[in-house]
Short mmCIF file of C-alpha atoms in Angstrom, two decimals:
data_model
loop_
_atom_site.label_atom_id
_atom_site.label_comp_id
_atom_site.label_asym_id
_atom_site.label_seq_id
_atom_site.Cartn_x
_atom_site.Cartn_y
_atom_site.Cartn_z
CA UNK N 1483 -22.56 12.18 -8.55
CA UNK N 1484 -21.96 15.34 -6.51
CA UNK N 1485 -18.45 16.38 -7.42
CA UNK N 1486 -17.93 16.89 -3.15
CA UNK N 1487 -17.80 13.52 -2.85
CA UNK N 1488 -14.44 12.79 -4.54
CA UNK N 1489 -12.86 16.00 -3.18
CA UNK N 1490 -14.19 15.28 0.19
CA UNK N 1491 -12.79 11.73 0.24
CA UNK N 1492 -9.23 12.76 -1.51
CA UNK N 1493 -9.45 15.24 1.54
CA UNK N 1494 -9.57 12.24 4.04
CA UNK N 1495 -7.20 10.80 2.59
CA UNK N 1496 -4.70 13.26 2.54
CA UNK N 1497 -5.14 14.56 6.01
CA UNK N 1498 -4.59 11.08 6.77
CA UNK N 1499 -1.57 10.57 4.78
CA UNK N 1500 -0.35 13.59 6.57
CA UNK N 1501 -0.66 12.40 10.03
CA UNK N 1502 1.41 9.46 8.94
CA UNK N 1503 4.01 11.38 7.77
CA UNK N 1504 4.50 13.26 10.69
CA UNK N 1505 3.98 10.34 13.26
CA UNK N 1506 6.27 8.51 11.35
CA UNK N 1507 9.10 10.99 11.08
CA UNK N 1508 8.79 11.52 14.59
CA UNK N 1509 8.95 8.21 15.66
CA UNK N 1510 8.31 4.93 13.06
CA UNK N 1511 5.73 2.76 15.26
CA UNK N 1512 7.26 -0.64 16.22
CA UNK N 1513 3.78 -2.41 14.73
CA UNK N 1514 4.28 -0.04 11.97
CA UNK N 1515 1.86 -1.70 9.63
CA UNK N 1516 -0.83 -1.89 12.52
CA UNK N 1517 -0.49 1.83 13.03
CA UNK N 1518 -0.85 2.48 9.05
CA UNK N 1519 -4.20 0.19 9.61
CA UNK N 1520 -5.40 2.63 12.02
CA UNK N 1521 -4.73 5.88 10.46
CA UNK N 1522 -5.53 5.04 6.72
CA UNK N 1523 -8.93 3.56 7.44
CA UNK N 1524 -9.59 3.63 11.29
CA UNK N 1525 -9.15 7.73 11.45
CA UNK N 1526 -11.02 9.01 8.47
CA UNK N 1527 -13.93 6.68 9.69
CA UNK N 1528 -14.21 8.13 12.88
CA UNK N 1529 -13.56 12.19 11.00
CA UNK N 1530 -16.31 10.93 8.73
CA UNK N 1531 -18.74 9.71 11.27
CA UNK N 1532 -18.23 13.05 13.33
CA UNK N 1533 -19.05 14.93 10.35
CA UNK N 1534 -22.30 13.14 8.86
CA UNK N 1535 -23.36 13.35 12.89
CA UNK N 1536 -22.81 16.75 12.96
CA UNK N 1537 -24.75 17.71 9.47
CA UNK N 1538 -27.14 16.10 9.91
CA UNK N 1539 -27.53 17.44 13.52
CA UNK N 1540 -27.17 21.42 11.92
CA UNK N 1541 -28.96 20.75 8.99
CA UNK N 1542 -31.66 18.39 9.71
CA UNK N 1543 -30.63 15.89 6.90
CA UNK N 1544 -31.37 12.22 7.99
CA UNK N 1545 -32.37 11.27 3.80
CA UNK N 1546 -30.76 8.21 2.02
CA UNK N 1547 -28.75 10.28 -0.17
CA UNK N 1548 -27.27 12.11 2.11
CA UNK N 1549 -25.99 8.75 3.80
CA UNK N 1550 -25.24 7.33 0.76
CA UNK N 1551 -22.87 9.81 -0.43
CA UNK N 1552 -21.42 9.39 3.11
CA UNK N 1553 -20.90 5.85 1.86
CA UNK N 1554 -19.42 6.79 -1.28
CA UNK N 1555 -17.45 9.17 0.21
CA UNK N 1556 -16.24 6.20 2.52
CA UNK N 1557 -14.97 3.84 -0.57
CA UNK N 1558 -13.17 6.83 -1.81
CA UNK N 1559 -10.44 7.17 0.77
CA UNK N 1560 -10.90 3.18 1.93
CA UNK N 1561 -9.91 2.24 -1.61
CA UNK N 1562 -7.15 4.58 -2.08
CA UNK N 1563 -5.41 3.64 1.53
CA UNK N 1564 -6.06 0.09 0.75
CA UNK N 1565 -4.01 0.75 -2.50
CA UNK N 1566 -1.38 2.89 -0.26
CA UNK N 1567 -1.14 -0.06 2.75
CA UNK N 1568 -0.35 -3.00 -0.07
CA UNK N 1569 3.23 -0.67 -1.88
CA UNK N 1570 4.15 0.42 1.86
CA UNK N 1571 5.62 -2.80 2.34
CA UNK N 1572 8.21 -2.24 -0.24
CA UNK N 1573 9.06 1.19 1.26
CA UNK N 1574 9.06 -0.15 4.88
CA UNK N 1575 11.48 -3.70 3.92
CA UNK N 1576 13.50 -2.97 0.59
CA UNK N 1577 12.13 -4.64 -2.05
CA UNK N 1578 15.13 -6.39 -3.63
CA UNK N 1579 13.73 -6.29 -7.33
CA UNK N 1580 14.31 -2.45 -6.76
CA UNK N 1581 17.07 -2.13 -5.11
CA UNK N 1582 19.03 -4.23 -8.00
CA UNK N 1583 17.42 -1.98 -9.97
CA UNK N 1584 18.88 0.90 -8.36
CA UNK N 1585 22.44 -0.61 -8.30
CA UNK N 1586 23.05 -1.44 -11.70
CA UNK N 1587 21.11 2.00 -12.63
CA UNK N 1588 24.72 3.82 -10.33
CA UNK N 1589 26.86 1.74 -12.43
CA UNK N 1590 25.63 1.91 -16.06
CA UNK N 1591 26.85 2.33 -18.70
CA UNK N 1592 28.65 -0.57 -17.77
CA UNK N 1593 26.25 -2.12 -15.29
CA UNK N 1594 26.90 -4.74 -12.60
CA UNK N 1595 27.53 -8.89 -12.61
CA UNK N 1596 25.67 -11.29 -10.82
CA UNK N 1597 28.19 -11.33 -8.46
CA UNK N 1598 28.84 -7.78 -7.87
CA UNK N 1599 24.52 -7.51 -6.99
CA UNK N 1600 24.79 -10.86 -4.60
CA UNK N 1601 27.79 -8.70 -2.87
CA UNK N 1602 24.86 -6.14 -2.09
CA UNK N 1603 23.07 -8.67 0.08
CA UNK N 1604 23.08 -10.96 2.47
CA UNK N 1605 20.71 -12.67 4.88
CA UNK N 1606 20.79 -10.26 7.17
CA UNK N 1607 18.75 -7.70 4.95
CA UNK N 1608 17.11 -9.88 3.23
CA UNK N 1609 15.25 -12.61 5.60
CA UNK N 1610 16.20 -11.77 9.18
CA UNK N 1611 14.91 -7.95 8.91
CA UNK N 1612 11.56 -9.77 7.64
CA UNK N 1613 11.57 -11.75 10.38
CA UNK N 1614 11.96 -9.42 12.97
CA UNK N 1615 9.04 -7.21 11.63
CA UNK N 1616 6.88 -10.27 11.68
CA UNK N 1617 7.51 -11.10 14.81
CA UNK N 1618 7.07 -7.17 15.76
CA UNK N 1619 3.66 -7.39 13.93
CA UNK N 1620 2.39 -10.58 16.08
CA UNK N 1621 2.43 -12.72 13.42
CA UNK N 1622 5.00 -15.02 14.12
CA UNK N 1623 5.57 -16.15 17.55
CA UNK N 1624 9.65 -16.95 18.52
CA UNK N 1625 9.54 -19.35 21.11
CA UNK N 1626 12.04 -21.89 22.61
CA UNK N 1627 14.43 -21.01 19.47
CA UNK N 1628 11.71 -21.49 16.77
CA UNK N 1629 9.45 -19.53 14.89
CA UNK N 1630 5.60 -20.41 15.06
CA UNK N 1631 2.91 -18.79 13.43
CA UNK N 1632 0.27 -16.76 15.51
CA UNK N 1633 -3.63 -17.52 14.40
CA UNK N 1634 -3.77 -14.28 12.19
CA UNK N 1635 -0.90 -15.70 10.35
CA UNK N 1636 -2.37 -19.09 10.08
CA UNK N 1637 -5.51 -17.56 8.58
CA UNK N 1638 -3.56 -15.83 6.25
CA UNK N 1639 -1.58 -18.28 4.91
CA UNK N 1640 -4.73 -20.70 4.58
CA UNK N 1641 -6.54 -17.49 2.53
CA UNK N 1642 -3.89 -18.13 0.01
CA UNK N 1643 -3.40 -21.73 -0.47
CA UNK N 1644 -7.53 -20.94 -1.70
CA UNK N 1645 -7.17 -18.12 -3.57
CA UNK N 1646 -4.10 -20.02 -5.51
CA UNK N 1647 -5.91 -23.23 -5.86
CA UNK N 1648 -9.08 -21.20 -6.91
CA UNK N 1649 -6.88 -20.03 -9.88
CA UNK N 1650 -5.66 -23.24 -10.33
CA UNK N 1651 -1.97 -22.58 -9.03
CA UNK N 1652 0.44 -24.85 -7.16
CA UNK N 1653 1.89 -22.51 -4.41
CA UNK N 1654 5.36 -21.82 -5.07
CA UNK N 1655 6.53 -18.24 -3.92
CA UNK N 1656 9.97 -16.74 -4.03
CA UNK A 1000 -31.69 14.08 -11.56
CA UNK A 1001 -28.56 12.27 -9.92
CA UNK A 1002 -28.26 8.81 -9.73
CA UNK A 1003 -28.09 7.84 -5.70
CA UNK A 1004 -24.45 7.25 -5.14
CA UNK A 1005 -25.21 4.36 -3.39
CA UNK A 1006 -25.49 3.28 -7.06
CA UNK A 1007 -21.68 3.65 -7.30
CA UNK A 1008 -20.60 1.98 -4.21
CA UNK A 1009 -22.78 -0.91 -5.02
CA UNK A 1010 -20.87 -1.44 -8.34
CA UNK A 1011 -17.41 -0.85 -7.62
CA UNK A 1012 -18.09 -2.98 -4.78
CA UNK A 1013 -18.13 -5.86 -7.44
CA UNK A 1014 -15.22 -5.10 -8.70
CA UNK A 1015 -12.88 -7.36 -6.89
CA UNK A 1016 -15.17 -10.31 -7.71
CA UNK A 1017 -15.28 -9.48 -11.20
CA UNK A 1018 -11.47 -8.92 -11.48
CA UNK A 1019 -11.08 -12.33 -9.59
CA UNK A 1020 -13.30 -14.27 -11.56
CA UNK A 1021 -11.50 -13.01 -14.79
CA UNK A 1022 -8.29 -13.64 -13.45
CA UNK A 1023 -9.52 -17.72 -12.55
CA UNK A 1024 -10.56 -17.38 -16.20
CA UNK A 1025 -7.42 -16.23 -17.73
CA UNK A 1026 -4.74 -18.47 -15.21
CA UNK A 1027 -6.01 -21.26 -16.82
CA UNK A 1028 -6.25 -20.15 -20.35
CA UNK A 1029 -2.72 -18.60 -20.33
CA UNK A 1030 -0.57 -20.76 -18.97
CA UNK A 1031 2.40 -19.83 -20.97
CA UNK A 1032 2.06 -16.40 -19.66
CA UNK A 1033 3.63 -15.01 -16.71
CA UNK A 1034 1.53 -15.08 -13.95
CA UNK A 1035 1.83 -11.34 -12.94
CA UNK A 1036 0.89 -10.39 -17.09
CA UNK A 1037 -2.19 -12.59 -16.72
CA UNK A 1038 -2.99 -10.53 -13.35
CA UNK A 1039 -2.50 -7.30 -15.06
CA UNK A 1040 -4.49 -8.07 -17.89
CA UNK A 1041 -7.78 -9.55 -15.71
CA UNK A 1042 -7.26 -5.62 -14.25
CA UNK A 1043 -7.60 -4.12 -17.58
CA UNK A 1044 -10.69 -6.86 -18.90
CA UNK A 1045 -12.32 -6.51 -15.33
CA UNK A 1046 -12.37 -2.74 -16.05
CA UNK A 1047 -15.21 -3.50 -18.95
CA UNK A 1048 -18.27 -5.40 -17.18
CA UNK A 1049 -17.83 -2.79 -14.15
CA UNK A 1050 -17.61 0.33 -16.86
CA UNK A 1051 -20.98 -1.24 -18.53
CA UNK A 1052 -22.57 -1.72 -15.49
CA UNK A 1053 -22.19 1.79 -14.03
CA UNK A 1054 -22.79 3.15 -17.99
CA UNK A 1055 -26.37 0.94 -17.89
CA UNK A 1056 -27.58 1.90 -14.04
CA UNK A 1057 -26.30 5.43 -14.09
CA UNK A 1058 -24.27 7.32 -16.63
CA UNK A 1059 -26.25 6.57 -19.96
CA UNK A 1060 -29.31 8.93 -18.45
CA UNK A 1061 -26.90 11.82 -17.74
CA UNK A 1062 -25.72 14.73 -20.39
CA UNK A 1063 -21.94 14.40 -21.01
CA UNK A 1064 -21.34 17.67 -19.92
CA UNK A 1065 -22.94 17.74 -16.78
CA UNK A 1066 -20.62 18.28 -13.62
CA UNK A 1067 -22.34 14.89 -12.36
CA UNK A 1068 -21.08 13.08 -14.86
CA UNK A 1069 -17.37 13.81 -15.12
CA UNK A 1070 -17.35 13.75 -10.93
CA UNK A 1071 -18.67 10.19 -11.29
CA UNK A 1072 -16.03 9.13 -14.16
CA UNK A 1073 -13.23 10.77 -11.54
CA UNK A 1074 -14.89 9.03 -8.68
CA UNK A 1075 -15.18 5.36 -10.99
CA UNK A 1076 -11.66 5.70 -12.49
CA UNK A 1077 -9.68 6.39 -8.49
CA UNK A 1078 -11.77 3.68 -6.72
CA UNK A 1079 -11.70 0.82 -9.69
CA UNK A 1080 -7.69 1.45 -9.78
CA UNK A 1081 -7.32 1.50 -6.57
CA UNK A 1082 -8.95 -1.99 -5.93
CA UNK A 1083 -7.54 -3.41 -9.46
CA UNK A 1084 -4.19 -2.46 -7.81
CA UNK A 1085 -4.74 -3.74 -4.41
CA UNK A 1086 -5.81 -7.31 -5.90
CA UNK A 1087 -2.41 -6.84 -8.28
CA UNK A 1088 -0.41 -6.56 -5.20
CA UNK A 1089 -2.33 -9.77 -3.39
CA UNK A 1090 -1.59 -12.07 -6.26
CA UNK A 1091 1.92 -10.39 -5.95
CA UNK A 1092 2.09 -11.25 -2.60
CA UNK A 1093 0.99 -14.92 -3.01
CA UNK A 1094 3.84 -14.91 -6.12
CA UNK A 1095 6.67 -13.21 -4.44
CA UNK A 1096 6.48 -11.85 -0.69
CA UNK A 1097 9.01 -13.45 1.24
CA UNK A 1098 6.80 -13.33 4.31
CA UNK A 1099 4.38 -15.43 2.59
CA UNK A 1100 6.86 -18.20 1.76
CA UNK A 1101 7.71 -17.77 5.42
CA UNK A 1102 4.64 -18.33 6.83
CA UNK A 1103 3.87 -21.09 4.14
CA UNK A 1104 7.16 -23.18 5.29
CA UNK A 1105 5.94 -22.80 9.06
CA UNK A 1106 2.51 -23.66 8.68
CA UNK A 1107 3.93 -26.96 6.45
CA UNK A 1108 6.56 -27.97 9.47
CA UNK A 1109 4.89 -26.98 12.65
CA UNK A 1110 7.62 -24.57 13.36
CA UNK A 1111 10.97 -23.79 12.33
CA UNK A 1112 14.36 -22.25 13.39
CA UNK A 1113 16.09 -19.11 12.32
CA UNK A 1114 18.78 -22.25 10.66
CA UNK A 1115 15.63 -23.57 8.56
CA UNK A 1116 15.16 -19.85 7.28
CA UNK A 1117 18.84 -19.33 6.46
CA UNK A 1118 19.14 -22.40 4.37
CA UNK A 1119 15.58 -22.52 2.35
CA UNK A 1120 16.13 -19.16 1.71
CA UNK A 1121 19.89 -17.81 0.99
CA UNK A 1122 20.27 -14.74 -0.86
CA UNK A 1123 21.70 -16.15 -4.15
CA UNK A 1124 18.46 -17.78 -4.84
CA UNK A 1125 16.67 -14.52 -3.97
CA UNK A 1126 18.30 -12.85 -6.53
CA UNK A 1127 19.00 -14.94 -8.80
CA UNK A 1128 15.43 -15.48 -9.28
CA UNK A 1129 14.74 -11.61 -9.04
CA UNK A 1130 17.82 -11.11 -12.17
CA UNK A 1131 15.45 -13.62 -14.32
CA UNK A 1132 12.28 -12.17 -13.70
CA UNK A 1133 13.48 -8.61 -14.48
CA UNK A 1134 15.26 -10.17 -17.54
CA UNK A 1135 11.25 -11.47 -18.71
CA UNK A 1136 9.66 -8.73 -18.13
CA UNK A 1137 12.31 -6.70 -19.94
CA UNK A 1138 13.51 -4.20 -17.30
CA UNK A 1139 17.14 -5.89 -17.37
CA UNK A 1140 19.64 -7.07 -20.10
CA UNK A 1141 22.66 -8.71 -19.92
CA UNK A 1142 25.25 -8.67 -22.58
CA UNK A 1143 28.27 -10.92 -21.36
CA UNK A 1144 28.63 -11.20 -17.75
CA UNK A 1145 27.31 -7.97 -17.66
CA UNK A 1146 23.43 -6.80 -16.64
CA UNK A 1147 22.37 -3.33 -17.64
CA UNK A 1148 19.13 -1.56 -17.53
CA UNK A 1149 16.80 -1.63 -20.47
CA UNK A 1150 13.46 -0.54 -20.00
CA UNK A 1151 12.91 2.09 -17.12
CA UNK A 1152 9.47 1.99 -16.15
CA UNK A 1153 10.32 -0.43 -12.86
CA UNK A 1154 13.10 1.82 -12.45
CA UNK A 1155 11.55 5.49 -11.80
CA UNK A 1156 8.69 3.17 -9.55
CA UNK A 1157 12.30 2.76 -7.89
CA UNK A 1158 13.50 5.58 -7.35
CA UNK A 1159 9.63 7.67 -6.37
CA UNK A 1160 9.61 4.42 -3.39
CA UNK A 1161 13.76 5.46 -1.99
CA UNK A 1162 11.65 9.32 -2.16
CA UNK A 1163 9.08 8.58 0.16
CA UNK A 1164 11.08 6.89 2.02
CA UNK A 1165 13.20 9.52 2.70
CA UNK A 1166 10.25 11.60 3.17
CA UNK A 1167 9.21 8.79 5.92
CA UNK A 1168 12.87 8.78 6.98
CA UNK A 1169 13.24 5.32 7.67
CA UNK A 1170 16.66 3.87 7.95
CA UNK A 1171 18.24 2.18 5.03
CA UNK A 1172 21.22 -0.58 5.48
CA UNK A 1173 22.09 -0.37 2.02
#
C-alpha cells in the first residue's frame, strides 16, 4: 500500500477534528451529534471528492488504482470518526461510571460510601439532561406531556432487540 | 508490485461481520462471562481471520521491509481498531446507554411521561448498578463501607474524557 494513503486519511481526519473543535468552542450545536455526523464523515467526503476531481483533472489519472486508493483513503478517516462519534457521547452527557470514578479518585486514600457517590447525583443529571438531548436530536418527540419516539428512534431501538436476540440476549439495559 | 488497495478495503470491510459472528459464537458459549469481556475478546479473535486474510491476498507476496508493507500493517492495525471499537461501543450501548433503555421503555408502552422516567429509572439504581460493575471488572474495591480505587486503567480513560472536554468546553454540572 502507498504509505500516502494513511497519512492522507489521518490528514482528513484531523482537519476535521479541528473544525470541530473550533465550531464547538465557539458555539456547541444544539443537534450536537448531527453536526459531529456532518463534519467527521460528511466534510472529508466532500475535501476528498474535490481532490480525486481535481487530480485526476491535472494529471490525467482516471485508472482503478488511483480510485481505489481514494477508497482506501476513504475507510481511513470513516473508520477512525466512526470510532470518535461512538466515546463522544460520554464527553457530551457524563458518563456516570466515570464520574464515580473521578470522585472517589479526589477522596482516596480514604475513598467515598455509597451514599456519599448517590449525594453526587440526582435525576436531574442523570435522566432529564438525556432527555432533553434526545428530544434536541429528534429522536424523541414530547407531546401533550409524554414522550414518543420519532421513526429514527423506532428503527433504532428495533436494530437492537435483533442484534441482542441474534446473540442470544434478553434485552435488559441499565 | 502493490497489491490494489481496493484489496484492503474489501477485507477490513468484513471485519464487522467477522467480529459479529464471533461474538454470536462466544455469547452463547460464555455465559458465565460478563457480557462486555465476551465482546472484548470476539475483538481480539476477530482480529485473526481478517489478519490471515489480508496476509493470504496481499502481504505474503511483499518483502518485509518494503515501505508497502509496513504502510499497509499501519493502515490494517488503525482501521480494524477502529471498527473492533466502534462494534465494542454498540454492544455497550445495547448493555448500558440510558437512552437505549429509554427508547426501549417507549417503544414497549406507546409513550410515556417524564413521571414514568423518574420512577423506572432513579439514580440509586443507576449507581448502584454502576458500583457493582466497576467492583467485577476490578476498577473499584470496597473495604467496609468504604469504596476505593483499585485498578486505574478506567480511571486515566477518565480523566483524558474531563480533558477533551475542557478542550470542547462544554459545561459540566458536577
Amino acid at each position: 500500500m502507498n504509505p500516502m494513503i494513511p497519512i492522507f486519511g489521518g490528514v482528513l481526519f484531523f482537519i476535521s477534528l479541528t473544525v470541530h473543535i473550533i465550531i464547538w468552542r465557539i458555539k456547541k450545536p444544539k443537534n450536537d451529534v448531527g453536526a459531529l455526523f456532518f463534519i467527521l464523515m460528511i466534510l472529508p467526503t466532500l475535501l476528498l471528492i474535490l481532490f480525486g476531481l481535481g487530480f485526476a483533472l491535472a494529471q490525467g489519472r482516471t485508472d482503478l488504482v488511483f480510485f481505489s486508493s481514494l477508497t482506501a483513503v476513504a475507510l481511513f478517516y470513516l473508520s477512525l470518526g466512526s470510532a470518535y462519534i461512538q466515546t463522544y457521547p460520554v464527553v457530551q452527557a457524563e458518563s456516570p461510571s466515570l464520574e464515580i470514578l473521578l470522585a472517589i479518585d479526589q477522596k482516596m486514600p480514604h475513598g467515598l460510601t455509597e451514599t456519599d457517590i448517590l449525594k453526587l447525583f440526582d435525576n436531574s443529571t442523570l435522566v432529564q439532561k438525556r432527555m432533553q438531548d434526545l428530544i434536541n436530536t429528534k429522536l424523541i418527540i414530547e407531546k401533550n406531556n409524554a414522550y414518543h419516539l420519532s421513526n429514527t428512534a423506532s428503527h433504532i431501538i428495533r436494530f437492537f432487540h435483533l442484534y441482542r436476540k441474534a446473540l442470544g440476549l434478553e434485552f435488559n439495559v441499565g | 508490485m502493490s497489491a490494489n488497495p481496493f484489496t484492503y478495503v474489501i477485507i477490513l470491510a468484513l471485519s464487522p461481520v467477522v467480529i459479529f459472528l464471533g461474538h454470536t459464537f462466544l455469547s452463547r458459549l460464555l455465559k458465565a462471562v460478563p457480557r462486555q469481556v465476551t465482546a472484548g475478546l470476539a475483538m481480539i479473535i476477530g482480529f485473526f481471520p481478517v489478519a490471515a486474510l489480508e496476509w493470504l491476498f496481499i502481504l505474503k507476496n511483499s518483502a518485509l521491509s518494503h515501505p508497502d508493507f509496513k504502510a499497509g500493517m499501519i493502515y490494517s492495525i488503525f482501521v480494524y481498531s477502529s471498527i473492533a471499537y466502534s462494534y465494542f461501543h454498540l454492544f455497550n450501548m445495547s448493555e448500558t446507554a440510558r437512552r437505549i433503555r429509554i427508547f426501549h421503555e417507549i417503544y414497549k408502552k406507546g409513550s410515556v411521561t417524564r413521571k414514568d422516567i423518574e420512577i423506572l429509572y432513579d439514580s440509586s439504581q443507576i449507581v448502584g448498578i454502576r458500583l457493582i460493575r466497576l467492583e467485577d471488572t476490578g476498577q473499584l474495591v470496597k473495604i467496609g463501607n468504604f469504596y476505593k480505587i483499585k485498578g486505574r486503567s478506567l480511571l486515566w480513560v477518565a480523566k483524558i474524557i474531563k480533558i477533551w472536554d475542557t478542550l470542547l468546553a462544554h459545561p459540566r454540572p458536577m
